[in-house]
Short mmCIF file of C-alpha atoms in Angstrom, two decimals:
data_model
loop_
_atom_site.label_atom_id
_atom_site.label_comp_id
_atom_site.label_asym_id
_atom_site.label_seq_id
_atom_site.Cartn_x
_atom_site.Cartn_y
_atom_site.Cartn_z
CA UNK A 1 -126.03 0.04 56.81
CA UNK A 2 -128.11 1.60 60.14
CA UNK A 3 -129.73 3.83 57.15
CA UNK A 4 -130.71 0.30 55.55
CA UNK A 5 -131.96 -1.24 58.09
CA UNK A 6 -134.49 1.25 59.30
CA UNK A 7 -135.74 1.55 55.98
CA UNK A 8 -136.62 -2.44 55.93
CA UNK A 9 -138.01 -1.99 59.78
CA UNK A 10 -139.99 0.52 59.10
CA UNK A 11 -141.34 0.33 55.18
CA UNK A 12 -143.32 -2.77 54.79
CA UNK A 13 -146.71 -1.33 57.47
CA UNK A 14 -145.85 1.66 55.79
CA UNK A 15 -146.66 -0.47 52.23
CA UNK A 16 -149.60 -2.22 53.87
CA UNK A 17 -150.83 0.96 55.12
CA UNK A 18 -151.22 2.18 51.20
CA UNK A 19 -152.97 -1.01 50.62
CA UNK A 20 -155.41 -0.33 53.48
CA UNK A 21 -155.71 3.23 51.73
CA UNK A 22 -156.75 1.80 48.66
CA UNK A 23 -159.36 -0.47 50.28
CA UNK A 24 -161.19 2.37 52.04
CA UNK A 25 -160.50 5.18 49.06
CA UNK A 26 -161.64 2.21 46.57
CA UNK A 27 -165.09 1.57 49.17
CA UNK A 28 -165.95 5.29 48.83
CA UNK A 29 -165.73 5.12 44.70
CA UNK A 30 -167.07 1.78 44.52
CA UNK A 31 -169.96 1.05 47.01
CA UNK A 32 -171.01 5.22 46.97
CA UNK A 33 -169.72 7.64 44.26
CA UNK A 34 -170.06 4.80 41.28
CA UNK A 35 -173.32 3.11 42.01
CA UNK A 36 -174.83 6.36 42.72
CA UNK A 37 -174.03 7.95 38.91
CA UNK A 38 -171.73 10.07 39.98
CA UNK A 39 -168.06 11.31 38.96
CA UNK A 40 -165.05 11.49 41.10
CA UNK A 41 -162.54 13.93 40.01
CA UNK A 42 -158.52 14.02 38.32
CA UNK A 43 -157.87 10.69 36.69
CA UNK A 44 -160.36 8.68 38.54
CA UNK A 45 -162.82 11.28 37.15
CA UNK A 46 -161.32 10.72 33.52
CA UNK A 47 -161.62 7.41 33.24
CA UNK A 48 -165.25 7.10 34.76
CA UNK A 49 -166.11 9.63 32.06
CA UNK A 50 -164.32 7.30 29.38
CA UNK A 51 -166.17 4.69 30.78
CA UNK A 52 -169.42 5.91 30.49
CA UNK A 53 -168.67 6.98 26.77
CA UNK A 54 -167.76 3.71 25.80
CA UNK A 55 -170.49 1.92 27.55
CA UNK A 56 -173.51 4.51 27.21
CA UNK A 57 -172.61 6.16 24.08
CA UNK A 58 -170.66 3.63 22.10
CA UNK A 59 -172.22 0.91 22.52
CA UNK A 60 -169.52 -1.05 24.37
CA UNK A 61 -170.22 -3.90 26.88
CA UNK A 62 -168.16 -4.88 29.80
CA UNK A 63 -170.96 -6.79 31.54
CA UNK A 64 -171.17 -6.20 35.10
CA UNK A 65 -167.45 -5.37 35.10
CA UNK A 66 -166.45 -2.13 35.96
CA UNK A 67 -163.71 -0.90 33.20
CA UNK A 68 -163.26 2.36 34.68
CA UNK A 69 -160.39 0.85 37.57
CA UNK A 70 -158.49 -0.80 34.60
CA UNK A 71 -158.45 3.08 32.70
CA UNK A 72 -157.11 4.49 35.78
CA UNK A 73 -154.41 2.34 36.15
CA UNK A 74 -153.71 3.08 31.86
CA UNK A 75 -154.27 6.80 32.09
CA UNK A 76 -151.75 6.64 35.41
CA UNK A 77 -148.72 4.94 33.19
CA UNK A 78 -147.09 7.62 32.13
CA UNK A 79 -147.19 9.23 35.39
CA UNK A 80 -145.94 6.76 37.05
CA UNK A 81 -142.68 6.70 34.66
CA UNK A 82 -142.44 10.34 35.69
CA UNK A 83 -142.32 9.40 39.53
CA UNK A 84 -139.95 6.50 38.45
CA UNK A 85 -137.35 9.27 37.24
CA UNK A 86 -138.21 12.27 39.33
CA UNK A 87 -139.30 11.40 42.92
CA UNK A 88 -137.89 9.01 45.18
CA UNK A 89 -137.68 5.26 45.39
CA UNK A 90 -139.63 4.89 48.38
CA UNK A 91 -142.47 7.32 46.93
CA UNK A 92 -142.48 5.63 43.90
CA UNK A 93 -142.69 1.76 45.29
CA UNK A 94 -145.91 3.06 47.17
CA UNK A 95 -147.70 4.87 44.60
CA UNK A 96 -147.10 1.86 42.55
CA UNK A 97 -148.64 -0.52 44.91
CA UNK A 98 -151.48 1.98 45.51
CA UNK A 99 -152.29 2.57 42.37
CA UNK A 100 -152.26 -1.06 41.70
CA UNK A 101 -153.99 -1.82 44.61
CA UNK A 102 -157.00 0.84 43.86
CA UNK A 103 -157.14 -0.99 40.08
CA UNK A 104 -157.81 -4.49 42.02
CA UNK A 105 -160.31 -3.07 44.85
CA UNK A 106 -162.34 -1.33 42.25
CA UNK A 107 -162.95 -4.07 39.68
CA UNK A 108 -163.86 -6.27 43.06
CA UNK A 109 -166.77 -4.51 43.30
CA UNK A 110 -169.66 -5.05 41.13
CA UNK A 111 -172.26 -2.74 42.91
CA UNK A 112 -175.08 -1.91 41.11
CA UNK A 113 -177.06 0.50 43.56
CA UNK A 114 -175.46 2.53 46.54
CA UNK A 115 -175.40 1.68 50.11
CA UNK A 116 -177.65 4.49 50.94
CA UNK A 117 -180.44 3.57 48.13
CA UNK A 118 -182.24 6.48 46.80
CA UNK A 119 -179.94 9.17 49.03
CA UNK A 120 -177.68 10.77 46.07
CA UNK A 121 -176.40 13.46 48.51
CA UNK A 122 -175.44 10.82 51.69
CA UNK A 123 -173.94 8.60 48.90
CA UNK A 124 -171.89 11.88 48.26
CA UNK A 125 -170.82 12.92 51.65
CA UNK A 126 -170.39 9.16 52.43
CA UNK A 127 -168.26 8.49 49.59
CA UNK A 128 -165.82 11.65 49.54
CA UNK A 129 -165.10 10.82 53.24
CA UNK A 130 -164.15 7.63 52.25
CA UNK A 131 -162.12 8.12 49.54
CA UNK A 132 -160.48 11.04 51.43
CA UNK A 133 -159.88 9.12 54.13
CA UNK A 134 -158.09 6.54 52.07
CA UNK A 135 -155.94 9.01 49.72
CA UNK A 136 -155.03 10.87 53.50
CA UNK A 137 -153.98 7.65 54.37
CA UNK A 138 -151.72 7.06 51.31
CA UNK A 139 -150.56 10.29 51.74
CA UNK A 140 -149.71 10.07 55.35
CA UNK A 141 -147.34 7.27 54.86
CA UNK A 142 -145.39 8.78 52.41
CA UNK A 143 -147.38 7.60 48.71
CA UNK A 144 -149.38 8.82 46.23
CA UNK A 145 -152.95 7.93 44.70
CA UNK A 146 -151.29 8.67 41.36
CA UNK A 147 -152.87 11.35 39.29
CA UNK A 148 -152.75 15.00 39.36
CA UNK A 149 -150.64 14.61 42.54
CA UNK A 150 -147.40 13.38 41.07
CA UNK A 151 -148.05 15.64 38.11
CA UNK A 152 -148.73 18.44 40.81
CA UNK A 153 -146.12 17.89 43.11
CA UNK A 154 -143.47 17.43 39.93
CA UNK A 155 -144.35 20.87 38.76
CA UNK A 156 -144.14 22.50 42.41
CA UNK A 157 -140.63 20.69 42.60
CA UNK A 158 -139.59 22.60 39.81
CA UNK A 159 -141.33 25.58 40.07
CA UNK A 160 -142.03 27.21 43.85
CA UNK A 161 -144.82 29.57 42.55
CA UNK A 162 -146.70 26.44 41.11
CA UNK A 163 -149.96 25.42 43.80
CA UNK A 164 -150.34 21.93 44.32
CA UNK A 165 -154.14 22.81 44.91
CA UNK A 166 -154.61 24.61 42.33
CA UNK A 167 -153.50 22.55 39.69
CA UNK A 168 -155.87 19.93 41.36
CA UNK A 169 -158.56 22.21 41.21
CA UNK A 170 -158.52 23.60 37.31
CA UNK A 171 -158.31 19.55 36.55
CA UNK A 172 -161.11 18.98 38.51
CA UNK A 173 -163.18 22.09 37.21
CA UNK A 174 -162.28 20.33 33.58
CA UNK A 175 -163.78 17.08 34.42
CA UNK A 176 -167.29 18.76 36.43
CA UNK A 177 -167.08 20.89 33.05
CA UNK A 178 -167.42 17.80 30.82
CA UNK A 179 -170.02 16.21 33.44
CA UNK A 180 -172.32 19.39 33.09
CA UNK A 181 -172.45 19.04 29.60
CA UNK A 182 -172.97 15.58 28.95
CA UNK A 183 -174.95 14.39 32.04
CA UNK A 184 -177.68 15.99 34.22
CA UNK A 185 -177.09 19.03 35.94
CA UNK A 186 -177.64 17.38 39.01
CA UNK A 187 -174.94 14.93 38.75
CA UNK A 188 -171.96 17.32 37.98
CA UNK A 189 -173.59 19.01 41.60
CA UNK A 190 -173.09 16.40 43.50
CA UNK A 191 -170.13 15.16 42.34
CA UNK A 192 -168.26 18.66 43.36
CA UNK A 193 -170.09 17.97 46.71
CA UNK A 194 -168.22 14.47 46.79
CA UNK A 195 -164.73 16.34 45.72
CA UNK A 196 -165.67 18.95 48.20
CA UNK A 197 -165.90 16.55 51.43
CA UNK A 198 -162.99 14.14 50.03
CA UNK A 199 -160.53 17.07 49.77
CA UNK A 200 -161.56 18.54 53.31
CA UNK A 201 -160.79 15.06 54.39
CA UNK A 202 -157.37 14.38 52.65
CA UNK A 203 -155.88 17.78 53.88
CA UNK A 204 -157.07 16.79 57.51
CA UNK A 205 -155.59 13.05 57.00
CA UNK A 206 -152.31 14.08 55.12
CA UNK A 207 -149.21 15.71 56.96
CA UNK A 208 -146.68 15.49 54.20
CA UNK A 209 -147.04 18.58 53.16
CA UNK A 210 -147.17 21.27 56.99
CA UNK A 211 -144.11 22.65 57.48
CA UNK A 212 -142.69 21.98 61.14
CA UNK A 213 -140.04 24.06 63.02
CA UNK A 214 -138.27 21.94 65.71
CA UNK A 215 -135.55 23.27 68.50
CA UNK A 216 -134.11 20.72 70.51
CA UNK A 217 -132.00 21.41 73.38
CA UNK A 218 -129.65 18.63 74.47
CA UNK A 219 -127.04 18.57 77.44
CA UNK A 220 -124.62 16.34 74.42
CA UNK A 221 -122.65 18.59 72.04
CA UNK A 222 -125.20 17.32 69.75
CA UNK A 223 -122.64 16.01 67.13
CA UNK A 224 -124.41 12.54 66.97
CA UNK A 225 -127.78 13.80 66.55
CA UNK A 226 -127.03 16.11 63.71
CA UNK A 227 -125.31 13.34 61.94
CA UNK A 228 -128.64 11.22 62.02
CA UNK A 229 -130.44 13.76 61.39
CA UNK A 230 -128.76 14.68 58.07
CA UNK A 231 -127.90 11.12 57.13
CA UNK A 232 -131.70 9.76 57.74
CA UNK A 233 -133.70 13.00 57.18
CA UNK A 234 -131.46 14.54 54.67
CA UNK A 235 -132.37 17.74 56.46
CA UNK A 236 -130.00 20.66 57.44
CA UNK A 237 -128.66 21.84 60.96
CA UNK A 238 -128.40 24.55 62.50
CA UNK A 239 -126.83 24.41 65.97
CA UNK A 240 -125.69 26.98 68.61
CA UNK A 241 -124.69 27.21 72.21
CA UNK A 242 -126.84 27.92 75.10
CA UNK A 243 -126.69 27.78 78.86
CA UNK A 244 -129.23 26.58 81.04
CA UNK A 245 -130.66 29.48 83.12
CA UNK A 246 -131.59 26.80 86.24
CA UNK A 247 -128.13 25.49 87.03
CA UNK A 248 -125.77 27.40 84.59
CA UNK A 249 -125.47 24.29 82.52
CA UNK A 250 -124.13 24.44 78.71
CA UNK A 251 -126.48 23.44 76.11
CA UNK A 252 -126.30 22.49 72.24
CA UNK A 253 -129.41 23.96 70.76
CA UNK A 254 -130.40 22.55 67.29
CA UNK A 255 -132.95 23.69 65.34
CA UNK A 256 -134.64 21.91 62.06
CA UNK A 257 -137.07 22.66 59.79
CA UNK A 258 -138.67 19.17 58.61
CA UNK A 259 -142.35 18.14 57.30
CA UNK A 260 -144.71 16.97 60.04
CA UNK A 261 -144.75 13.51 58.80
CA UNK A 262 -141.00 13.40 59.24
CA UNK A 263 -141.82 14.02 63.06
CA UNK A 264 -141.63 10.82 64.31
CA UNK A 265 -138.39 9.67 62.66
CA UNK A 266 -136.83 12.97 64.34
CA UNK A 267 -138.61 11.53 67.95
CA UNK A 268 -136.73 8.22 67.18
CA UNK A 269 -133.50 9.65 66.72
CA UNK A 270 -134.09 11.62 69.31
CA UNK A 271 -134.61 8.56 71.67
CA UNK A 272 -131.45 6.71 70.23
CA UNK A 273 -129.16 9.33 71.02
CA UNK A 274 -130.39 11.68 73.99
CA UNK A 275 -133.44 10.71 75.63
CA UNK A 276 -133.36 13.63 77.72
CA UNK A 277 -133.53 15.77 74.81
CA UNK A 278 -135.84 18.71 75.28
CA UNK A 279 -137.80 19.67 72.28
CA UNK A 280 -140.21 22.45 70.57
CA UNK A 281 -142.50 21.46 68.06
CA UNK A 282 -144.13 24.58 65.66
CA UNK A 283 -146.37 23.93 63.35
CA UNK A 284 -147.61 25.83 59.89
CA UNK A 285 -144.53 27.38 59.73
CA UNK A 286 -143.78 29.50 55.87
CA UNK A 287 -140.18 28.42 54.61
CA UNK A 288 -138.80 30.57 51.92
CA UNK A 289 -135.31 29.79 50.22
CA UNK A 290 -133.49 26.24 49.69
CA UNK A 291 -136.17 23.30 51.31
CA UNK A 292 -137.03 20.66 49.66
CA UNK A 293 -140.11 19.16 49.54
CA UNK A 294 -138.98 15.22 50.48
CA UNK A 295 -141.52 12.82 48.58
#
């Protein structure tokens, strides 16, 4: 029931959060990266490709709608059945609505020319620190942008010698591949400058994914705190007795190893059970053996 409750306190700014994601990620694609002629990458990249085909090379007309928001959302239906069954509820609820979301804020806009007129590369830098910005954002509050990611993150899930980034990238390099042969040298160039600034971005943004190490020392036996911790983390325990050097007190010391955006839930039990609590914080730690990535 407590477990229930936080979830309900705590999960609808995390769902308008993704929505604000999708705004900003959906302004870098849709008032920079789109006007300008160039290609974002993974599915986004796909279906602006598609797009383009249709429109450029078949003949279609969408008039001054832009179809490529609507193919995203298509091309993203099967992975989004694969989050449904793999990943967890929470995860799955917010990639949902931000995938959603992204499909509404890019057929909003109907922008013919860039902000930055005439300035390919600013329209570049502009737009990948947008659209970083707002998949970091996504990210940080425990979503997706849909994708690679969930395909990514599936495989790593299953496989621990399978790199996230490194999937992302050999998509990407497939979709730059297919620009540089169909379109202008030019564009495929600074469309890997785009991907270039929006993945620097997302990787400063998102914390999901840096390992923390925490040791907390607490003057309780620490019973109470492990409980929450495993019950509203789902993360293991490991606890040991100390004594306080100062005043030959005894000490439960705890230690945890949790993601970094998992921090402040671990500050809140913290404050519910021992205030007191003292507590070290390392991050970047490597974790080899049984941890699960929690998505």
């Amino acid at each position: 029931m407590e477990e229930k409750k936080d979830f309900l306190k705590g999960e609808p700014f995390k769902l308008a959060a993704c929505i604000v994601g999708s705004f900003v990620y959906s302004c870098g694609i849709g008032l920079f990266t789109t006007p300008s002629g160039l290609y974002s990458g993974s599915f986004m990249g796909m279906s602006q490709i598609i797009r383009t085909l249709l429109t450029d090379y078949i003949g279609l007309s969408f008039g001054d709608f832009d179809f490529a928001g609507i193919l995203f959302f298509i091309l993203n239906v099967p992975v989004l059945l694969l989050a449904f069954r793999t990943m967890s509820r929470p995860f799955f609820i917010k990639t949902l609505l931000s995938v959603g979301a992204s499909t509404f804020f890019l057929s909003l806009f109907q922008v013919k020319e860039s902000l930055l007129a005439g300035d390919i590369l600013g329209s570049a830098i502009i737009g990948g620190i947008l659209s970083g910005l707002g998949i970091g954002i996504i990210l940080y509050f425990g979503g997706s942008s849909g994708g690679m990611d969930i395909v990514s993150l599936y495989l790593a899930r299953r496989n621990q010698g399978v790199s996230v980034g490194r999937l992302g990238m050999l998509v990407n390099f497939v979709v730059y591949g297919i620009c540089l042969l169909l379109f202008d040298v030019s564009v495929a160039i600074y469309s890997i400058i785009y991907a270039v600034f929006s993945g620097v971005v997302v990787d400063r943004v998102h914390a999901q994914n840096i390992n923390m190490q925490a040791m907390i020392i607490t003057a309780t036996d620490g019973v109470e705190i492990e409980k929450a911790v495993m019950k509203r983390l789902h993360r293991g325990v490991t606890h040991w007795d100390g004594v306080g050097a100062y005043q030959e007190t005894h000490k439960t010391v705890l230690y945890v190893i949790l993601s970094k955006f998992e921090i402040g839930m671990l500050k809140q039990i913290l404050r519910e059970h021992d205030p007191k609590a003292f507590v070290v914080f390392q991050q970047g730690v490597h974790v080899h053996g049984l941890y699960e990535k929690h998505l």
